[in-house]
Coordinates of C-alpha atoms and ligand atoms in Angstrom, one line a residue:
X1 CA 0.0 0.0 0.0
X2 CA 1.1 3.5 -0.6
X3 CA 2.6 5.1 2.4
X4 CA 2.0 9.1 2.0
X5 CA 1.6 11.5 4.5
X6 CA 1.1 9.9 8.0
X7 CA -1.3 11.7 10.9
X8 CA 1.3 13.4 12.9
X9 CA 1.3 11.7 16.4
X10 CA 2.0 15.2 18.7
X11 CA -1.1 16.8 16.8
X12 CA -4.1 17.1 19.3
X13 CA -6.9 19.4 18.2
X14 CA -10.1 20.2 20.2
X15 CA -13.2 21.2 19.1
X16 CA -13.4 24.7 20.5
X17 CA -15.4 26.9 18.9
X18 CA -13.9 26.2 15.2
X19 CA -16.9 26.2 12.7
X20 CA -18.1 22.6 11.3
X21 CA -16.8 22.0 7.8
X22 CA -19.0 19.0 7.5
X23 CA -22.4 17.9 8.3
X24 CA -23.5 14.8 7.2
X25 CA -26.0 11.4 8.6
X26 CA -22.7 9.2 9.3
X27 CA -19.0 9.1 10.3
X28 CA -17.0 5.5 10.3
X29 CA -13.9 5.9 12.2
X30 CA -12.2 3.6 10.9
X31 CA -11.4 2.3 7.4
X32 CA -10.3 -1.1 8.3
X33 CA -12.5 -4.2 6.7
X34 CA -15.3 -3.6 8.9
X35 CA -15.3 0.8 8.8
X36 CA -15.6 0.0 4.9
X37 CA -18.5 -3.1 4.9
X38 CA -20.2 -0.7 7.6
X39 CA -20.1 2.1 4.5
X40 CA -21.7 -0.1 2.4
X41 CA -24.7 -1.3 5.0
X42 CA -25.1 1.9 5.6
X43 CA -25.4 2.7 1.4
X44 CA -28.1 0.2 1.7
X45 CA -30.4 2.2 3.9
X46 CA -29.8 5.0 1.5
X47 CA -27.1 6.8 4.0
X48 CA -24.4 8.8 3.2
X49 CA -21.5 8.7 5.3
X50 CA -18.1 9.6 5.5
X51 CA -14.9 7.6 6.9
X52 CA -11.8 8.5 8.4
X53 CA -8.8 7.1 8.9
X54 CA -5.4 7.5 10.5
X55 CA -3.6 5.7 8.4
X56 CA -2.9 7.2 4.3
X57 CA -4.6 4.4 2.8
X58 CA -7.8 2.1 3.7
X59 CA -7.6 -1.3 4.7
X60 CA -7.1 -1.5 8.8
X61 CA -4.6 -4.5 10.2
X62 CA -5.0 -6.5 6.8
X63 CA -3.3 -3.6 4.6
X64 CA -1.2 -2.9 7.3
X65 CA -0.3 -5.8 8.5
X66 CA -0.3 -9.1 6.9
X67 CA -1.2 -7.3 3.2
X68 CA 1.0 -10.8 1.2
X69 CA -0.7 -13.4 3.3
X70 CA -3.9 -15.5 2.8
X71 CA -7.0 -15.1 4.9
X72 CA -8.9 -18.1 4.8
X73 CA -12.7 -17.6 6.6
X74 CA -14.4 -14.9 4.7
X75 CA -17.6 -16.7 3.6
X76 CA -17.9 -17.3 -0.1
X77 CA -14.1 -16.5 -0.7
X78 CA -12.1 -19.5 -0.1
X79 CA -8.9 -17.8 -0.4
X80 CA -7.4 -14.2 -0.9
X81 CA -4.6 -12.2 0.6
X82 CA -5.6 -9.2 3.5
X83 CA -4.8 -6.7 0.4
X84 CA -7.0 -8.3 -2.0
X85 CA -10.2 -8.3 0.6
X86 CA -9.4 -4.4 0.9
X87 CA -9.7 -4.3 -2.8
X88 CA -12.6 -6.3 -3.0
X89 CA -14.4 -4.4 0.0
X90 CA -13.5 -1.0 -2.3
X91 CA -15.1 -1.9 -4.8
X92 CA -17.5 -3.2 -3.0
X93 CA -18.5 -0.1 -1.6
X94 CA -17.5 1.7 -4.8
X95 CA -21.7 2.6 -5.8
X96 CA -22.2 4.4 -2.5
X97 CA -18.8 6.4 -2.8
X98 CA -18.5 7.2 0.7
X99 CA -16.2 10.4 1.5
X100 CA -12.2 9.4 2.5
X101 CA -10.5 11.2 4.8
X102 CA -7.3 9.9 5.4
X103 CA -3.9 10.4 6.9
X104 CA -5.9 11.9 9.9
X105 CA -6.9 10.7 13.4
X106 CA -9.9 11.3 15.2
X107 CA -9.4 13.1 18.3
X108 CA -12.3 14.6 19.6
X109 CA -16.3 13.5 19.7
X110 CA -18.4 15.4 21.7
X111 CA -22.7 16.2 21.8
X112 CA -23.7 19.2 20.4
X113 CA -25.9 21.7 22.5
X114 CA -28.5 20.5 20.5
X115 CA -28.2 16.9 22.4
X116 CA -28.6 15.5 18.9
X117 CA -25.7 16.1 16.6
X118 CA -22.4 14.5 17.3
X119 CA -19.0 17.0 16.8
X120 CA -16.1 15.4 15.5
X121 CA -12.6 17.0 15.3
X122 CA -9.5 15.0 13.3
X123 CA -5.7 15.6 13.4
X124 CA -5.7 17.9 9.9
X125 CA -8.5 20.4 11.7
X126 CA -11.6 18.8 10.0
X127 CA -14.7 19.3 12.0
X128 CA -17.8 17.4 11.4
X129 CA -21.3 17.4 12.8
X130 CA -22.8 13.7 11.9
X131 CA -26.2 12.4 13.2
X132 CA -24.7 9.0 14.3
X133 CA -21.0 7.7 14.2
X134 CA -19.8 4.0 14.0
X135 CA -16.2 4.0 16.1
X136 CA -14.5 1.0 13.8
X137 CA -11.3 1.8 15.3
X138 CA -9.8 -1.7 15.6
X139 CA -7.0 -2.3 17.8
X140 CA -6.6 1.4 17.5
X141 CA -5.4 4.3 15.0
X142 CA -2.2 3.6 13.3
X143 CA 0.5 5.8 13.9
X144 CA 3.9 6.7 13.6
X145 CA 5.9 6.0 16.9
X146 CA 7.2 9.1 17.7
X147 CA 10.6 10.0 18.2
X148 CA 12.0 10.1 21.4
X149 CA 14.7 12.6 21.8
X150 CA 16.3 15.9 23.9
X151 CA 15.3 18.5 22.6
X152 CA 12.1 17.4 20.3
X153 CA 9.8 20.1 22.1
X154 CA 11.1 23.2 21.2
X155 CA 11.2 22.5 17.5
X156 CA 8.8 24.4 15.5
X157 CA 6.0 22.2 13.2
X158 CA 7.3 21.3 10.8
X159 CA 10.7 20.4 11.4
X160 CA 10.1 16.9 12.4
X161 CA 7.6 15.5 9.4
X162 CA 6.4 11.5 10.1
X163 CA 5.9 9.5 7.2
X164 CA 5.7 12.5 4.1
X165 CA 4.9 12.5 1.1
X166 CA 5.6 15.2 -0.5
X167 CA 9.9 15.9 -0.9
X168 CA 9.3 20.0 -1.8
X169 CA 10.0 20.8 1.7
X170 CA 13.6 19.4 0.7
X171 CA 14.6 21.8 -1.4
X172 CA 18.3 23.6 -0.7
X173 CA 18.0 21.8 2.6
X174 CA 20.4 19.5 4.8
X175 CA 18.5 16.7 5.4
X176 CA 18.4 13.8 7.8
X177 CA 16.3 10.5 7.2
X178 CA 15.9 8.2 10.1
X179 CA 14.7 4.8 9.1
X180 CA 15.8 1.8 7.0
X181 CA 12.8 0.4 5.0
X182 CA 11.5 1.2 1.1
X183 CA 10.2 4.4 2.0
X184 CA 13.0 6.1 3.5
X185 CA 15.7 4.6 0.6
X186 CA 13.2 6.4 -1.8
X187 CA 13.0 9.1 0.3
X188 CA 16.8 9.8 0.2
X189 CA 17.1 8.9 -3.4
X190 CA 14.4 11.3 -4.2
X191 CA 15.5 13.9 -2.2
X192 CA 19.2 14.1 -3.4
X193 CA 18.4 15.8 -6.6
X194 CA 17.3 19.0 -4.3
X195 CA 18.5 19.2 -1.2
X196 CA 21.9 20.5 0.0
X197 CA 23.1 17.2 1.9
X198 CA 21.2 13.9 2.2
X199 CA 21.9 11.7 5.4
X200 CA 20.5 8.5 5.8
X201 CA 20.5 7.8 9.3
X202 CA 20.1 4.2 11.0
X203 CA 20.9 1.4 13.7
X204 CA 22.8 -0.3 11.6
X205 CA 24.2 -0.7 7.9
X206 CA 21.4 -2.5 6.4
X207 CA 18.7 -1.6 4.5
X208 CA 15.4 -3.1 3.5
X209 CA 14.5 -2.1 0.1
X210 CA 13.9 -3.9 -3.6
X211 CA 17.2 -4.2 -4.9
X212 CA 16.9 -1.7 -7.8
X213 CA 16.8 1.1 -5.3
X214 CA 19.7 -0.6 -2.9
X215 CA 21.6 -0.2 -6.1
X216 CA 20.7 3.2 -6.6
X217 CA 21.6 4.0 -3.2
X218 CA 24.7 2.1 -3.2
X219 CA 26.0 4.2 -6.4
X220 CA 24.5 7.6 -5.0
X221 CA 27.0 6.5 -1.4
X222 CA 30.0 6.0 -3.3
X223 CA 29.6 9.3 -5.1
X224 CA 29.2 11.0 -1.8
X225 CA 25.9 12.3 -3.0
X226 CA 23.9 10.8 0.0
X227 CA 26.1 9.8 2.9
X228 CA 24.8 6.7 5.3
X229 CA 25.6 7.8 9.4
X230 CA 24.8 4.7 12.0
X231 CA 23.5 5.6 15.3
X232 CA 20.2 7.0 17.1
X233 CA 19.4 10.8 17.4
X234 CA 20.0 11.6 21.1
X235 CA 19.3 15.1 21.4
X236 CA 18.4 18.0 18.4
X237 CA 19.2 21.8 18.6
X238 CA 16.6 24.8 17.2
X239 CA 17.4 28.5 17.5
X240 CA 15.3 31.2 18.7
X241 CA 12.5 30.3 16.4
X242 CA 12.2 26.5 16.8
X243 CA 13.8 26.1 13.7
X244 CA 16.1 22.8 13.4
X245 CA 20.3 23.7 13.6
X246 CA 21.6 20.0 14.7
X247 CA 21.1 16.8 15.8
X248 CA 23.6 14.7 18.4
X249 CA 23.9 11.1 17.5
X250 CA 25.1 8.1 19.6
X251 CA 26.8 5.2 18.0
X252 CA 26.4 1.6 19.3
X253 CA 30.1 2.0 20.4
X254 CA 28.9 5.0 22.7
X255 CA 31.0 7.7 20.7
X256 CA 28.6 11.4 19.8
X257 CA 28.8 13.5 17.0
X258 CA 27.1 16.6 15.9
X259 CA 25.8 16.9 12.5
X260 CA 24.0 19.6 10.8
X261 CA 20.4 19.9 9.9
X262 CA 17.8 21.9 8.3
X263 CA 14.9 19.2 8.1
X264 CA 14.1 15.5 9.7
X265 CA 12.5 13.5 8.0
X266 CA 11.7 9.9 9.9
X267 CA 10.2 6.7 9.2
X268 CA 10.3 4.7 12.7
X269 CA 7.4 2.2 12.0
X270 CA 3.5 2.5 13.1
X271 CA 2.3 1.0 15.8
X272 CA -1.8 1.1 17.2
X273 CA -2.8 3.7 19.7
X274 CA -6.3 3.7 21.3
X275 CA -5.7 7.8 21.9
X276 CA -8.3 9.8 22.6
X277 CA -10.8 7.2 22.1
X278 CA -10.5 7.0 26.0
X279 CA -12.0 10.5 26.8
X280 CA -15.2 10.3 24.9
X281 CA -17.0 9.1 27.7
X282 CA -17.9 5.9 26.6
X283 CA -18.5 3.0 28.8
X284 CA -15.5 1.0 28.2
X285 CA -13.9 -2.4 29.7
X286 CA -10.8 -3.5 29.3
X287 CA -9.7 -0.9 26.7
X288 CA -13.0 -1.7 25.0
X289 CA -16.3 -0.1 24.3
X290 CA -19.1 -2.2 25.6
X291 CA -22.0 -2.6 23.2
X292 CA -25.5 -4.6 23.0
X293 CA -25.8 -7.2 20.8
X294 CA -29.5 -6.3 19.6
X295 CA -27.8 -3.0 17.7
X296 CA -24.2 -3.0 18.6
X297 CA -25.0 1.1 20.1
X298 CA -22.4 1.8 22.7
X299 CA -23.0 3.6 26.0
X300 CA -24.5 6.5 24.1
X301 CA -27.5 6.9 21.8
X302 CA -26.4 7.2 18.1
X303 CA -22.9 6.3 18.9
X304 CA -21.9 3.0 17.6
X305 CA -19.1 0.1 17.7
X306 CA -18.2 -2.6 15.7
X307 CA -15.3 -4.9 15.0
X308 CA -12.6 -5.2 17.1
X309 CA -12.9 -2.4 19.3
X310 CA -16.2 -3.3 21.1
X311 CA -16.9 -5.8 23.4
X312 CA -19.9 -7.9 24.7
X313 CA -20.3 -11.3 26.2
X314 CA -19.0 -13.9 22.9
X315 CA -17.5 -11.6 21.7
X316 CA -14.8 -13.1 18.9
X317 CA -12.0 -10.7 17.1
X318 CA -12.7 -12.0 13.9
X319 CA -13.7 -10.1 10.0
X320 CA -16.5 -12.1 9.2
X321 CA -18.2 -11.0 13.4
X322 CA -17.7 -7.5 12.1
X323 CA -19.3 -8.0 9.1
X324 CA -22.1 -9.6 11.4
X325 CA -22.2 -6.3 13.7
X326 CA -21.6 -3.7 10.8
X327 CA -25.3 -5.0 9.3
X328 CA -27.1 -4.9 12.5
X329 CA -26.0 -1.6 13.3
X330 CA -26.9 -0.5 10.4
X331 CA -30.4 -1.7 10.4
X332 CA -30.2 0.2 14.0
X333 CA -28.8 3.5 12.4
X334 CA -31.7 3.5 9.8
X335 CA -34.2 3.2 12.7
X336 CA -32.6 5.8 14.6
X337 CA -32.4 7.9 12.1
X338 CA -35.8 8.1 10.4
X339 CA -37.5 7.2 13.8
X340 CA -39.7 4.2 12.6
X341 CA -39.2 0.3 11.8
X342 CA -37.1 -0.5 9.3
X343 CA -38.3 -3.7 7.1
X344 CA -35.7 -6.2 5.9
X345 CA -35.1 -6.2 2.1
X346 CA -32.6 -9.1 0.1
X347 CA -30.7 -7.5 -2.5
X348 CA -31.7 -10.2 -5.0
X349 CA -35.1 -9.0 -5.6
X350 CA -35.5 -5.3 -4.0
X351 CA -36.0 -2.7 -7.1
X352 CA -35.0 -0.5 -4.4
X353 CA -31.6 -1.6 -3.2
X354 CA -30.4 -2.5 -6.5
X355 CA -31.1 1.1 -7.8
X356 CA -29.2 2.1 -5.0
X357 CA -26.6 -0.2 -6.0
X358 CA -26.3 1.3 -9.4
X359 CA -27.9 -1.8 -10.8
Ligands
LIG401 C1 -1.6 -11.2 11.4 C2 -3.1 -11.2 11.5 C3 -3.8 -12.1 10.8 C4 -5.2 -12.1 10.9 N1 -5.9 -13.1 10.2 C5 -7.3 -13.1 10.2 C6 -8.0 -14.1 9.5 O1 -7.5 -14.9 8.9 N2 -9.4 -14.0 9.6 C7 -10.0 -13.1 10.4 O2 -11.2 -13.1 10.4 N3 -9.3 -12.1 11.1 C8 -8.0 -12.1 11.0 N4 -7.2 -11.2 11.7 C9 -8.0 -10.2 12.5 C10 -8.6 -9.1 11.7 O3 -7.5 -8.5 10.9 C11 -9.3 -8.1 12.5 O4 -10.4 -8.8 13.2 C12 -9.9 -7.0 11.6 O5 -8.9 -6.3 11.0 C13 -10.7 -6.0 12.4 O6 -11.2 -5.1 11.6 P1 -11.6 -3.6 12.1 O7 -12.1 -2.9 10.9 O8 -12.5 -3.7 13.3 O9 -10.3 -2.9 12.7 P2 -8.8 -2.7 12.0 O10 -8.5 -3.6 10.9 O11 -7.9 -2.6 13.2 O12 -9.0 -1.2 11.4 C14 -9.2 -0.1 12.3 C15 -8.8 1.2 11.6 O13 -9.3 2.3 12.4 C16 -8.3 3.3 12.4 N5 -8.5 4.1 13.6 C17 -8.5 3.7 14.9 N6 -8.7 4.8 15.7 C18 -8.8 5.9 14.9 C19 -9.0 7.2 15.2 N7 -9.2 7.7 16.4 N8 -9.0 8.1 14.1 C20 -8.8 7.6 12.8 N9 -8.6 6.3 12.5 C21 -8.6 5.5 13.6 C22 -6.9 2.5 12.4 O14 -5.9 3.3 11.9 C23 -7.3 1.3 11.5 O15 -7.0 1.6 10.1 C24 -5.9 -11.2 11.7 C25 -5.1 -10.2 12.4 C26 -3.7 -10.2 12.3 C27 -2.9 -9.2 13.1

């Protein structure tokens, strides 16, 4: 999966009194395989929603995590890797074209005065006022582990970008890449032919990259054009205005040097975090949210959870469950929303689900 411009982990917005951008029926936090099958439930009540997701691309623990190996219990699909479930769940969901945020965590969800409408505020300053919101969080949001070094703090945004994308910042620059896998070769590589100096900077001499690009780097080493420095960033320096002058790096034989540096730019891995998830006054056990099993609604009307962040007596951290809870919920939204039964209709012979799947 692509890896582009990653949630920074120190941004923490609240709602405060920034206008709503958005107001929509639905928000899915969460864009793993049960955020996205909850989208397309939800299409087939005829609601709109819009997901969000730390992580740059879709596809929850199975992009992320195992994306090259088989998953073997999805009903009717007797084989197919996590990635290709995310594919088939996009296109899936593709008639309903639900609204992507991504790259972006969710850190606030609050009532409105109103008592109805539900405020949520991301990582990127998106607010959005949703009638009801389905928390598919997971295990948590995925994102980068941050840094851990003197000096971090007084650095002005900016300075220290996670996971980017986008190399411009680069330009006339002395640049320092911290990490060792595809993204950072082809972060250095790319950002030779603008920056001032290029240092690659990790534990050890070893890179994990396809060999094309280990070549590339190899030749771009031995022309001095990028230079490779072992050893972990103990401490940085800014001046007066937080901007980045130097880092200090220890090697594994205990010996410092300074080096000079305009810009980091790191890659140190993703790992889960529940967050804020914690403060939205949710009844929670155990890390998670507690839901019924007749409309998997959490703690709070209009609020709720499915997949592997909820809990309830049986409960079994498995796709196909989620799939399960995603459609009840849904059936529960619709009711919720338009305040009256909802009657069951199969896709095979309703005129009026199949117009709404574009068939
Ligand atoms: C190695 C491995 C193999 C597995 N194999 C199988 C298998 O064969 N069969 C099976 O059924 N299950 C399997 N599982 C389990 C399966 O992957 C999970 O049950 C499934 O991914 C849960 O889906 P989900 O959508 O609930 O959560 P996730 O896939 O965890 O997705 C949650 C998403 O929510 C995002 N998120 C969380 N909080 C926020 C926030 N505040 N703001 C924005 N975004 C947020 C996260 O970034 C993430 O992308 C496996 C798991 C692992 C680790």
């Amino acid at each position: 999966m692509p890896t582009n411009g990653m949630a920074n982990p120190t941004n923490c917005n609240t709602l405060s009194a920034e206008p709503v951008s958005i107001h929509t029926d639905a928000v899915i936090i969460g864009a793993g395989p049960v955020g996205l099958f909850q989208a397309f439930q939800l299409g087939l009540h005829g609601i709109a929603c819009h997901i969000i997701d730390a992580l740059p691309y879709i596809g929850g623990q199975p992009a992320q995590l195992y994306p090259d190996k088989p998953i073997y219990d999805i009903p009717g699909i007797p084989c197919c890797t996590g990635l290709e479930l995310v594919q088939r769940l996009e296109q899936q969901i593709s008639p309903f074209a639900p609204a992507l945020h991504l790259g972006q965590q969710v850190t606030t969800l609050e009532r409105a005065a109103d008592k109805h409408r539900l405020l949520l505020g991301t990582t990127a300053g998106l607010r959005l006022a949703a009638r009801c919101v389905f928390i598919a969080a997971g295990v948590g949001a995925f994102v980068p582990r941050p840094l851990k070094a003197e000096g971090l703090d007084s650095l002005a945004p900016g300075q220290v970008q996670y996971h980017p994308s986008d190399f411009a910042c680069a330009s006339g620059q002395h640049i320092i890449i911290q990490g060792s896998d595809t993204s950072a070769v082809q972060a250095a590589l790319t950002c030779v032919q603008q920056a001032a100096s290029v240092t690659l900077l990790h534990r050890r001499d070893s890179f994990t990259a396809p060999p094309a690009l280990l070549d590339a780097l190899q030749q771009q080493r031995m022309t001095g054009q990028i230079h490779v420095a072992i050893g972990q960033i103990t401490r940085v320096q800014a001046d007066a205005h937080g901007k980045l002058r130097a880092v200090t790096l220890l090697d594994s034989n205990g010996q410092t040097q300074q080096m000079d540096a305009n810009l980091l730019l790191a890659w140190p891995g993703i790992s889960p975090r529940l967050g804020a998830l914690a403060n939205w006054e949710l009844r929670l056990d155990n890390k998670q949210l507690v839901v019924n099993t007749a409309d998997f609604q959490t703690s709070q009307a209009g609020i709720y959870a499915v997949g592997d962040i909820n809990t309830y007596p049986g409960k079994r951290k498995l796709i196909l469950c989620g799939f399960h809870e995603a459609t009840l919920a849904a059936f529960a939204a619709a009711e919720y929303l338009s305040g009256q039964p909802v009657a069951l209709q199969y896709t095979t012979s309703s005129t009026q689900l199949q117009k709404r799947l574009g068939i």
